[in-house]
PDB file of C-alpha atoms in Angstrom:
ATOM      1  CA  MET A  24      50.611  42.508 131.353  1.00  0.00           C
ATOM      2  CA  THR A  25      51.881  41.965 128.159  1.00  0.00           C
ATOM      3  CA  ASP A  26      52.750  45.687 126.509  1.00  0.00           C
ATOM      4  CA  GLN A  27      49.525  44.453 124.055  1.00  0.00           C
ATOM      5  CA  ASP A  28      47.664  44.720 126.896  1.00  0.00           C
ATOM      6  CA  LEU A  29      48.566  47.235 128.575  1.00  0.00           C
ATOM      7  CA  ILE A  30      48.694  49.779 124.946  1.00  0.00           C
ATOM      8  CA  GLU A  31      45.205  47.909 124.176  1.00  0.00           C
ATOM      9  CA  ARG A  32      43.700  48.825 127.745  1.00  0.00           C
ATOM     10  CA  TYR A  33      45.635  52.140 128.012  1.00  0.00           C
ATOM     11  CA  ASN A  34      44.107  53.344 125.001  1.00  0.00           C
ATOM     12  CA  TYR A  35      40.766  52.546 126.132  1.00  0.00           C
ATOM     13  CA  ASP A  36      37.949  52.325 123.334  1.00  0.00           C
ATOM     14  CA  LYS A  37      35.005  52.974 125.399  1.00  0.00           C
ATOM     15  CA  PHE A  38      34.726  55.973 127.909  1.00  0.00           C
ATOM     16  CA  VAL A  39      33.235  53.958 130.949  1.00  0.00           C
ATOM     17  CA  PRO A  40      34.085  54.692 134.139  1.00  0.00           C
ATOM     18  CA  ASP A  41      35.693  51.193 134.440  1.00  0.00           C
ATOM     19  CA  LYS A  42      38.127  52.002 131.761  1.00  0.00           C
ATOM     20  CA  PHE A  43      38.942  55.330 131.853  1.00  0.00           C
ATOM     21  CA  MET A  44      39.027  55.937 136.152  1.00  0.00           C
ATOM     22  CA  PRO A  45      42.476  53.546 136.651  1.00  0.00           C
ATOM     23  CA  TRP A  46      43.724  55.609 134.537  1.00  0.00           C
ATOM     24  CA  MET A  47      43.391  58.614 135.951  1.00  0.00           C
ATOM     25  CA  ARG A  48      45.532  58.716 139.815  1.00  0.00           C
ATOM     26  CA  PHE A  49      46.897  62.647 139.241  1.00  0.00           C
ATOM     27  CA  GLY A  50      47.975  62.637 143.015  1.00  0.00           C
ATOM     28  CA  GLU A  51      50.326  60.334 143.082  1.00  0.00           C
ATOM     29  CA  SER A  52      52.450  62.125 139.991  1.00  0.00           C
ATOM     30  CA  PRO A  53      56.748  63.188 140.255  1.00  0.00           C
ATOM     31  CA  ASN A  54      56.328  66.726 143.144  1.00  0.00           C
ATOM     32  CA  LEU A  55      56.964  70.214 142.684  1.00  0.00           C
ATOM     33  CA  GLY A  56      60.085  70.611 143.132  1.00  0.00           C
ATOM     34  CA  GLU A  57      61.344  67.067 142.545  1.00  0.00           C
ATOM     35  CA  LYS A  58      63.517  66.409 139.839  1.00  0.00           C
ATOM     36  CA  ALA A  59      61.102  64.711 136.833  1.00  0.00           C
ATOM     37  CA  PRO A  60      61.266  61.517 135.435  1.00  0.00           C
ATOM     38  CA  ASP A  61      62.056  61.650 131.872  1.00  0.00           C
ATOM     39  CA  PHE A  62      60.821  59.758 128.551  1.00  0.00           C
ATOM     40  CA  PRO A  63      61.659  59.607 125.215  1.00  0.00           C
ATOM     41  CA  LEU A  64      58.991  62.048 123.017  1.00  0.00           C
ATOM     42  CA  TRP A  65      58.818  61.556 119.108  1.00  0.00           C
ATOM     43  CA  HIS A  66      58.108  65.256 116.865  1.00  0.00           C
ATOM     44  CA  ALA A  67      54.143  64.712 115.013  1.00  0.00           C
ATOM     45  CA  GLU A  68      55.685  66.409 112.150  1.00  0.00           C
ATOM     46  CA  THR A  69      59.532  64.826 111.887  1.00  0.00           C
ATOM     47  CA  GLN A  70      58.811  61.523 113.759  1.00  0.00           C
ATOM     48  CA  LYS A  71      61.813  62.753 114.627  1.00  0.00           C
ATOM     49  CA  GLU A  72      62.414  61.032 118.479  1.00  0.00           C
ATOM     50  CA  THR A  73      63.649  63.550 121.065  1.00  0.00           C
ATOM     51  CA  SER A  74      63.098  63.755 125.306  1.00  0.00           C
ATOM     52  CA  LEU A  75      60.868  65.764 127.695  1.00  0.00           C
ATOM     53  CA  SER A  76      64.912  66.708 129.438  1.00  0.00           C
ATOM     54  CA  GLU A  77      65.918  67.809 125.167  1.00  0.00           C
ATOM     55  CA  ILE A  78      62.385  69.696 125.646  1.00  0.00           C
ATOM     56  CA  TRP A  79      62.915  70.957 129.126  1.00  0.00           C
ATOM     57  CA  SER A  80      66.248  72.031 129.297  1.00  0.00           C
ATOM     58  CA  SER A  81      65.956  74.136 126.062  1.00  0.00           C
ATOM     59  CA  HIS A  82      63.764  77.178 127.391  1.00  0.00           C
ATOM     60  CA  LEU A  83      64.121  78.861 131.009  1.00  0.00           C
ATOM     61  CA  TYR A  84      60.416  77.720 132.195  1.00  0.00           C
ATOM     62  CA  THR A  85      58.660  75.024 129.449  1.00  0.00           C
ATOM     63  CA  VAL A  86      54.724  74.706 129.712  1.00  0.00           C
ATOM     64  CA  VAL A  87      53.500  71.281 128.431  1.00  0.00           C
ATOM     65  CA  GLU A  88      49.750  70.300 128.309  1.00  0.00           C
ATOM     66  CA  PHE A  89      49.210  67.072 127.285  1.00  0.00           C
ATOM     67  CA  GLY A  90      46.121  66.488 125.914  1.00  0.00           C
ATOM     68  CA  SER A  91      44.167  64.416 122.219  1.00  0.00           C
ATOM     69  CA  PHE A  92      42.214  64.799 119.616  1.00  0.00           C
ATOM     70  CA  THR A  93      39.592  63.946 121.837  1.00  0.00           C
TER      71      THR A  93
ATOM     72  CA  MET B  27      46.985  78.315 124.793  1.00  0.00           C
ATOM     73  CA  ASN B  28      48.901  79.150 121.938  1.00  0.00           C
ATOM     74  CA  GLU B  29      48.179  82.608 122.674  1.00  0.00           C
ATOM     75  CA  MET B  30      49.341  82.403 125.380  1.00  0.00           C
ATOM     76  CA  ALA B  31      52.772  80.673 124.204  1.00  0.00           C
ATOM     77  CA  ASP B  32      53.196  83.628 120.947  1.00  0.00           C
ATOM     78  CA  LYS B  33      52.913  85.908 123.814  1.00  0.00           C
ATOM     79  CA  TYR B  34      55.798  84.618 126.207  1.00  0.00           C
ATOM     80  CA  ALA B  35      58.176  83.016 123.325  1.00  0.00           C
ATOM     81  CA  SER B  36      60.499  86.126 123.631  1.00  0.00           C
ATOM     82  CA  GLN B  37      61.250  85.801 127.370  1.00  0.00           C
ATOM     83  CA  ASP B  38      62.390  82.146 127.057  1.00  0.00           C
ATOM     84  CA  VAL B  39      59.048  80.493 127.819  1.00  0.00           C
ATOM     85  CA  GLY B  40      58.842  77.142 125.738  1.00  0.00           C
ATOM     86  CA  SER B  41      55.470  75.805 124.989  1.00  0.00           C
ATOM     87  CA  ILE B  42      54.382  72.213 123.805  1.00  0.00           C
ATOM     88  CA  PHE B  43      51.180  69.699 123.040  1.00  0.00           C
ATOM     89  CA  LEU B  44      51.917  66.694 124.132  1.00  0.00           C
ATOM     90  CA  TYR B  45      49.942  63.483 122.575  1.00  0.00           C
ATOM     91  CA  THR B  46      48.995  61.217 124.916  1.00  0.00           C
ATOM     92  CA  HIS B  47      45.892  58.390 123.926  1.00  0.00           C
ATOM     93  CA  GLU B  48      42.572  59.061 122.773  1.00  0.00           C
ATOM     94  CA  ALA B  49      40.700  59.633 126.190  1.00  0.00           C
ATOM     95  CA  HIS B  50      36.526  60.321 123.569  1.00  0.00           C
ATOM     96  CA  PRO B  51      37.407  57.651 121.434  1.00  0.00           C
ATOM     97  CA  GLY B  52      34.007  56.984 118.100  1.00  0.00           C
ATOM     98  CA  GLU B  53      33.698  56.364 114.988  1.00  0.00           C
ATOM     99  CA  ILE B  54      34.940  59.232 114.067  1.00  0.00           C
ATOM    100  CA  MET B  55      38.338  58.983 115.516  1.00  0.00           C
ATOM    101  CA  PRO B  56      38.974  55.549 117.024  1.00  0.00           C
ATOM    102  CA  PRO B  57      41.410  54.702 119.717  1.00  0.00           C
ATOM    103  CA  LEU B  58      45.079  54.147 118.961  1.00  0.00           C
ATOM    104  CA  ARG B  59      46.838  50.942 118.172  1.00  0.00           C
ATOM    105  CA  SER B  60      49.860  52.544 115.866  1.00  0.00           C
ATOM    106  CA  MET B  61      52.657  54.856 116.360  1.00  0.00           C
ATOM    107  CA  GLU B  62      51.358  56.067 112.357  1.00  0.00           C
ATOM    108  CA  GLN B  63      48.054  56.092 113.850  1.00  0.00           C
ATOM    109  CA  LYS B  64      49.507  58.259 116.353  1.00  0.00           C
ATOM    110  CA  PHE B  65      51.372  60.783 114.515  1.00  0.00           C
ATOM    111  CA  ASP B  66      47.910  60.988 112.129  1.00  0.00           C
ATOM    112  CA  HIS B  67      45.819  61.984 114.647  1.00  0.00           C
ATOM    113  CA  ALA B  68      48.163  64.749 116.229  1.00  0.00           C
ATOM    114  CA  LEU B  69      48.669  66.290 112.775  1.00  0.00           C
ATOM    115  CA  LYS B  70      44.480  66.420 112.513  1.00  0.00           C
ATOM    116  CA  LEU B  71      44.513  68.114 116.164  1.00  0.00           C
ATOM    117  CA  ARG B  72      47.626  70.250 114.786  1.00  0.00           C
ATOM    118  CA  ASP B  73      44.817  71.045 111.804  1.00  0.00           C
ATOM    119  CA  ASP B  74      42.051  71.028 112.540  1.00  0.00           C
ATOM    120  CA  TYR B  75      42.101  72.561 116.013  1.00  0.00           C
ATOM    121  CA  GLY B  76      45.052  75.055 115.252  1.00  0.00           C
ATOM    122  CA  VAL B  77      47.536  74.220 117.250  1.00  0.00           C
ATOM    123  CA  THR B  78      50.821  76.576 116.027  1.00  0.00           C
ATOM    124  CA  ARG B  79      52.882  73.896 119.000  1.00  0.00           C
ATOM    125  CA  PRO B  80      55.317  71.870 119.158  1.00  0.00           C
ATOM    126  CA  ILE B  81      53.690  68.933 119.281  1.00  0.00           C
ATOM    127  CA  LEU B  82      55.946  66.023 120.639  1.00  0.00           C
ATOM    128  CA  LEU B  83      53.875  62.321 120.775  1.00  0.00           C
ATOM    129  CA  ASP B  84      53.839  60.060 123.870  1.00  0.00           C
ATOM    130  CA  ALA B  85      54.832  56.664 123.811  1.00  0.00           C
ATOM    131  CA  LEU B  86      51.771  54.433 122.880  1.00  0.00           C
ATOM    132  CA  ASP B  87      52.088  52.627 126.184  1.00  0.00           C
ATOM    133  CA  GLY B  88      50.609  55.914 127.824  1.00  0.00           C
ATOM    134  CA  ALA B  89      55.155  55.692 129.419  1.00  0.00           C
ATOM    135  CA  CYS B  90      54.945  59.490 130.843  1.00  0.00           C
ATOM    136  CA  HIS B  91      51.136  60.669 130.572  1.00  0.00           C
ATOM    137  CA  ARG B  92      50.390  57.589 133.257  1.00  0.00           C
ATOM    138  CA  ARG B  93      53.632  58.918 135.208  1.00  0.00           C
ATOM    139  CA  TYR B  94      52.840  62.388 134.825  1.00  0.00           C
ATOM    140  CA  GLY B  95      49.447  61.026 136.111  1.00  0.00           C
ATOM    141  CA  SER B  96      47.024  60.029 133.392  1.00  0.00           C
ATOM    142  CA  MET B  97      44.953  63.282 133.463  1.00  0.00           C
ATOM    143  CA  PRO B  98      43.212  63.893 129.834  1.00  0.00           C
ATOM    144  CA  ASN B  99      44.345  67.982 129.407  1.00  0.00           C
ATOM    145  CA  MET B 100      46.972  68.689 132.389  1.00  0.00           C
ATOM    146  CA  THR B 101      49.445  70.983 131.949  1.00  0.00           C
ATOM    147  CA  TRP B 102      52.805  70.917 133.829  1.00  0.00           C
ATOM    148  CA  ILE B 103      55.499  73.744 133.832  1.00  0.00           C
ATOM    149  CA  PHE B 104      59.299  72.199 133.868  1.00  0.00           C
ATOM    150  CA  ASN B 105      62.738  74.393 134.635  1.00  0.00           C
ATOM    151  CA  ARG B 106      65.793  74.004 131.759  1.00  0.00           C
ATOM    152  CA  SER B 107      66.792  71.880 135.105  1.00  0.00           C
ATOM    153  CA  GLY B 108      63.471  69.546 134.480  1.00  0.00           C
ATOM    154  CA  ILE B 109      61.721  70.205 138.372  1.00  0.00           C
ATOM    155  CA  PRO B 110      58.777  70.715 137.411  1.00  0.00           C
ATOM    156  CA  VAL B 111      56.637  74.027 138.847  1.00  0.00           C
ATOM    157  CA  TYR B 112      53.156  73.932 138.642  1.00  0.00           C
ATOM    158  CA  LYS B 113      51.408  71.030 137.450  1.00  0.00           C
ATOM    159  CA  SER B 114      47.824  72.048 137.150  1.00  0.00           C
ATOM    160  CA  ASP B 115      44.880  68.277 136.855  1.00  0.00           C
ATOM    161  CA  TRP B 116      43.755  70.758 133.981  1.00  0.00           C
ATOM    162  CA  SER B 117      44.762  73.052 131.380  1.00  0.00           C
ATOM    163  CA  ASP B 118      43.538  76.671 131.971  1.00  0.00           C
ATOM    164  CA  ALA B 119      45.429  79.423 129.911  1.00  0.00           C
ATOM    165  CA  ALA B 120      44.736  81.935 132.210  1.00  0.00           C
ATOM    166  CA  SER B 121      45.940  79.672 135.301  1.00  0.00           C
ATOM    167  CA  ALA B 122      49.029  78.870 133.748  1.00  0.00           C
ATOM    168  CA  GLU B 123      49.992  81.995 132.866  1.00  0.00           C
ATOM    169  CA  SER B 124      49.518  83.447 136.070  1.00  0.00           C
ATOM    170  CA  ALA B 125      52.691  81.086 137.018  1.00  0.00           C
ATOM    171  CA  ILE B 126      54.494  81.451 134.177  1.00  0.00           C
ATOM    172  CA  GLN B 127      54.770  85.023 135.049  1.00  0.00           C
ATOM    173  CA  TYR B 128      55.435  85.009 138.479  1.00  0.00           C
ATOM    174  CA  TYR B 129      58.661  82.192 138.163  1.00  0.00           C
ATOM    175  CA  LEU B 130      59.455  85.264 134.736  1.00  0.00           C
ATOM    176  CA  ASP B 131      59.479  87.535 138.531  1.00  0.00           C
ATOM    177  CA  VAL B 132      61.592  84.886 140.386  1.00  0.00           C
ATOM    178  CA  ALA B 133      63.861  84.700 137.757  1.00  0.00           C
ATOM    179  CA  GLN B 134      63.788  88.691 137.406  1.00  0.00           C
ATOM    180  CA  ARG B 135      64.602  88.185 141.469  1.00  0.00           C
ATOM    181  CA  ARG B 136      67.133  85.341 140.974  1.00  0.00           C
ATOM    182  CA  ARG B 137      68.933  88.036 138.532  1.00  0.00           C
ATOM    183  CA  ASN B 138      69.471  90.942 141.116  1.00  0.00           C
ATOM    184  CA  LYS B 139      70.692  88.351 143.142  1.00  0.00           C
ATOM    185  CA  GLU B 140      67.779  87.632 145.456  1.00  0.00           C
ATOM    186  CA  ARG B 141      68.676  84.497 148.144  1.00  0.00           C
ATOM    187  CA  LEU B 142      65.127  83.057 147.763  1.00  0.00           C
ATOM    188  CA  SER B 143      64.234  79.602 148.772  1.00  0.00           C
ATOM    189  CA  PRO B 144      61.139  77.211 147.798  1.00  0.00           C
ATOM    190  CA  PHE B 145      58.269  76.228 148.887  1.00  0.00           C
ATOM    191  CA  ARG B 146      54.765  74.281 148.276  1.00  0.00           C
ATOM    192  CA  VAL B 147      50.959  75.280 147.798  1.00  0.00           C
ATOM    193  CA  GLU B 148      48.035  73.846 146.731  1.00  0.00           C
ATOM    194  CA  ARG B 149      45.109  75.988 145.458  1.00  0.00           C
ATOM    195  CA  LEU B 150      42.281  75.694 143.790  1.00  0.00           C
ATOM    196  CA  ASP B 151      42.605  77.448 140.754  1.00  0.00           C
ATOM    197  CA  TYR B 152      38.892  77.754 138.878  1.00  0.00           C
ATOM    198  CA  ARG B 153      37.942  77.938 134.394  1.00  0.00           C
ATOM    199  CA  ASN B 154      35.702  78.872 132.424  1.00  0.00           C
ATOM    200  CA  GLN B 155      32.700  76.245 131.759  1.00  0.00           C
ATOM    201  CA  ASP B 156      31.602  76.349 128.239  1.00  0.00           C
ATOM    202  CA  GLN B 157      29.589  73.067 126.783  1.00  0.00           C
ATOM    203  CA  ASP B 158      28.857  73.639 123.429  1.00  0.00           C
ATOM    204  CA  GLN B 159      31.902  73.621 123.153  1.00  0.00           C
ATOM    205  CA  PHE B 160      32.670  70.330 125.006  1.00  0.00           C
ATOM    206  CA  TYR B 161      30.458  68.123 122.830  1.00  0.00           C
ATOM    207  CA  ALA B 162      31.058  70.409 119.356  1.00  0.00           C
ATOM    208  CA  GLY B 163      34.170  68.514 120.614  1.00  0.00           C
ATOM    209  CA  LEU B 164      32.913  65.136 121.353  1.00  0.00           C
ATOM    210  CA  GLU B 165      30.684  65.041 118.169  1.00  0.00           C
ATOM    211  CA  ARG B 166      34.082  65.461 115.990  1.00  0.00           C
ATOM    212  CA  ASN B 167      35.157  62.296 117.213  1.00  0.00           C
ATOM    213  CA  GLY B 168      31.864  60.294 116.489  1.00  0.00           C
ATOM    214  CA  PRO B 169      28.031  59.986 117.829  1.00  0.00           C
ATOM    215  CA  ARG B 170      29.618  57.144 120.270  1.00  0.00           C
ATOM    216  CA  ALA B 171      31.747  59.633 122.099  1.00  0.00           C
ATOM    217  CA  VAL B 172      28.902  61.847 122.919  1.00  0.00           C
ATOM    218  CA  THR B 173      26.471  58.943 124.548  1.00  0.00           C
ATOM    219  CA  GLU B 174      28.937  57.544 126.001  1.00  0.00           C
ATOM    220  CA  PHE B 175      29.766  61.277 128.061  1.00  0.00           C
ATOM    221  CA  ARG B 176      26.800  61.379 128.806  1.00  0.00           C
ATOM    222  CA  ASP B 177      26.150  58.035 130.095  1.00  0.00           C
ATOM    223  CA  ALA B 178      29.421  58.573 132.116  1.00  0.00           C
ATOM    224  CA  PHE B 179      28.121  61.458 133.811  1.00  0.00           C
TER     225      PHE B 179
END
């Protein structure tokens, strides 16, 4: 799968089971109590790059809600 | 979730909204095809839904979201060392607040020199379902989002 294929499949154009179900893999997500994987992120307002680790290391605890407009 | 963020900010609890992909794309809010579009959608979320927490964007291919299980509206809580202590396949403020209160108590007990060992627990939490509000949200995305959701379930 090319990067462009991945982008188009992940950002599916229709909410139909064949397109959204393959992505829902909560059971395969990182374990609690083990170091979590880090990823680059971008601030919505400034577009500046940061990282998940920079976010979580800024506070005693950090609540991360994943979601979108839709 | 915004209220909870405000409530616990003074106790060194951070809160962010991590923008992923359009779970229910429609004519008004189409699927994402560029980071520029993703920035636009994130700011529209901030303005239309009144998200007061910092909004951070994942990469266009959803690298972070996919690695964490790709659920459309999940919540994770991390400690300062990057250890996830709570994960929920759906976001519910009451559930997340219950967890935060527990972990703040753990932090206090550690400051009191208690010797604590972690263990894993699973449980089911319950949330209110507001179908009217949910469908109103779908309508904001465009008529197709409503139709596709009805057809899917």
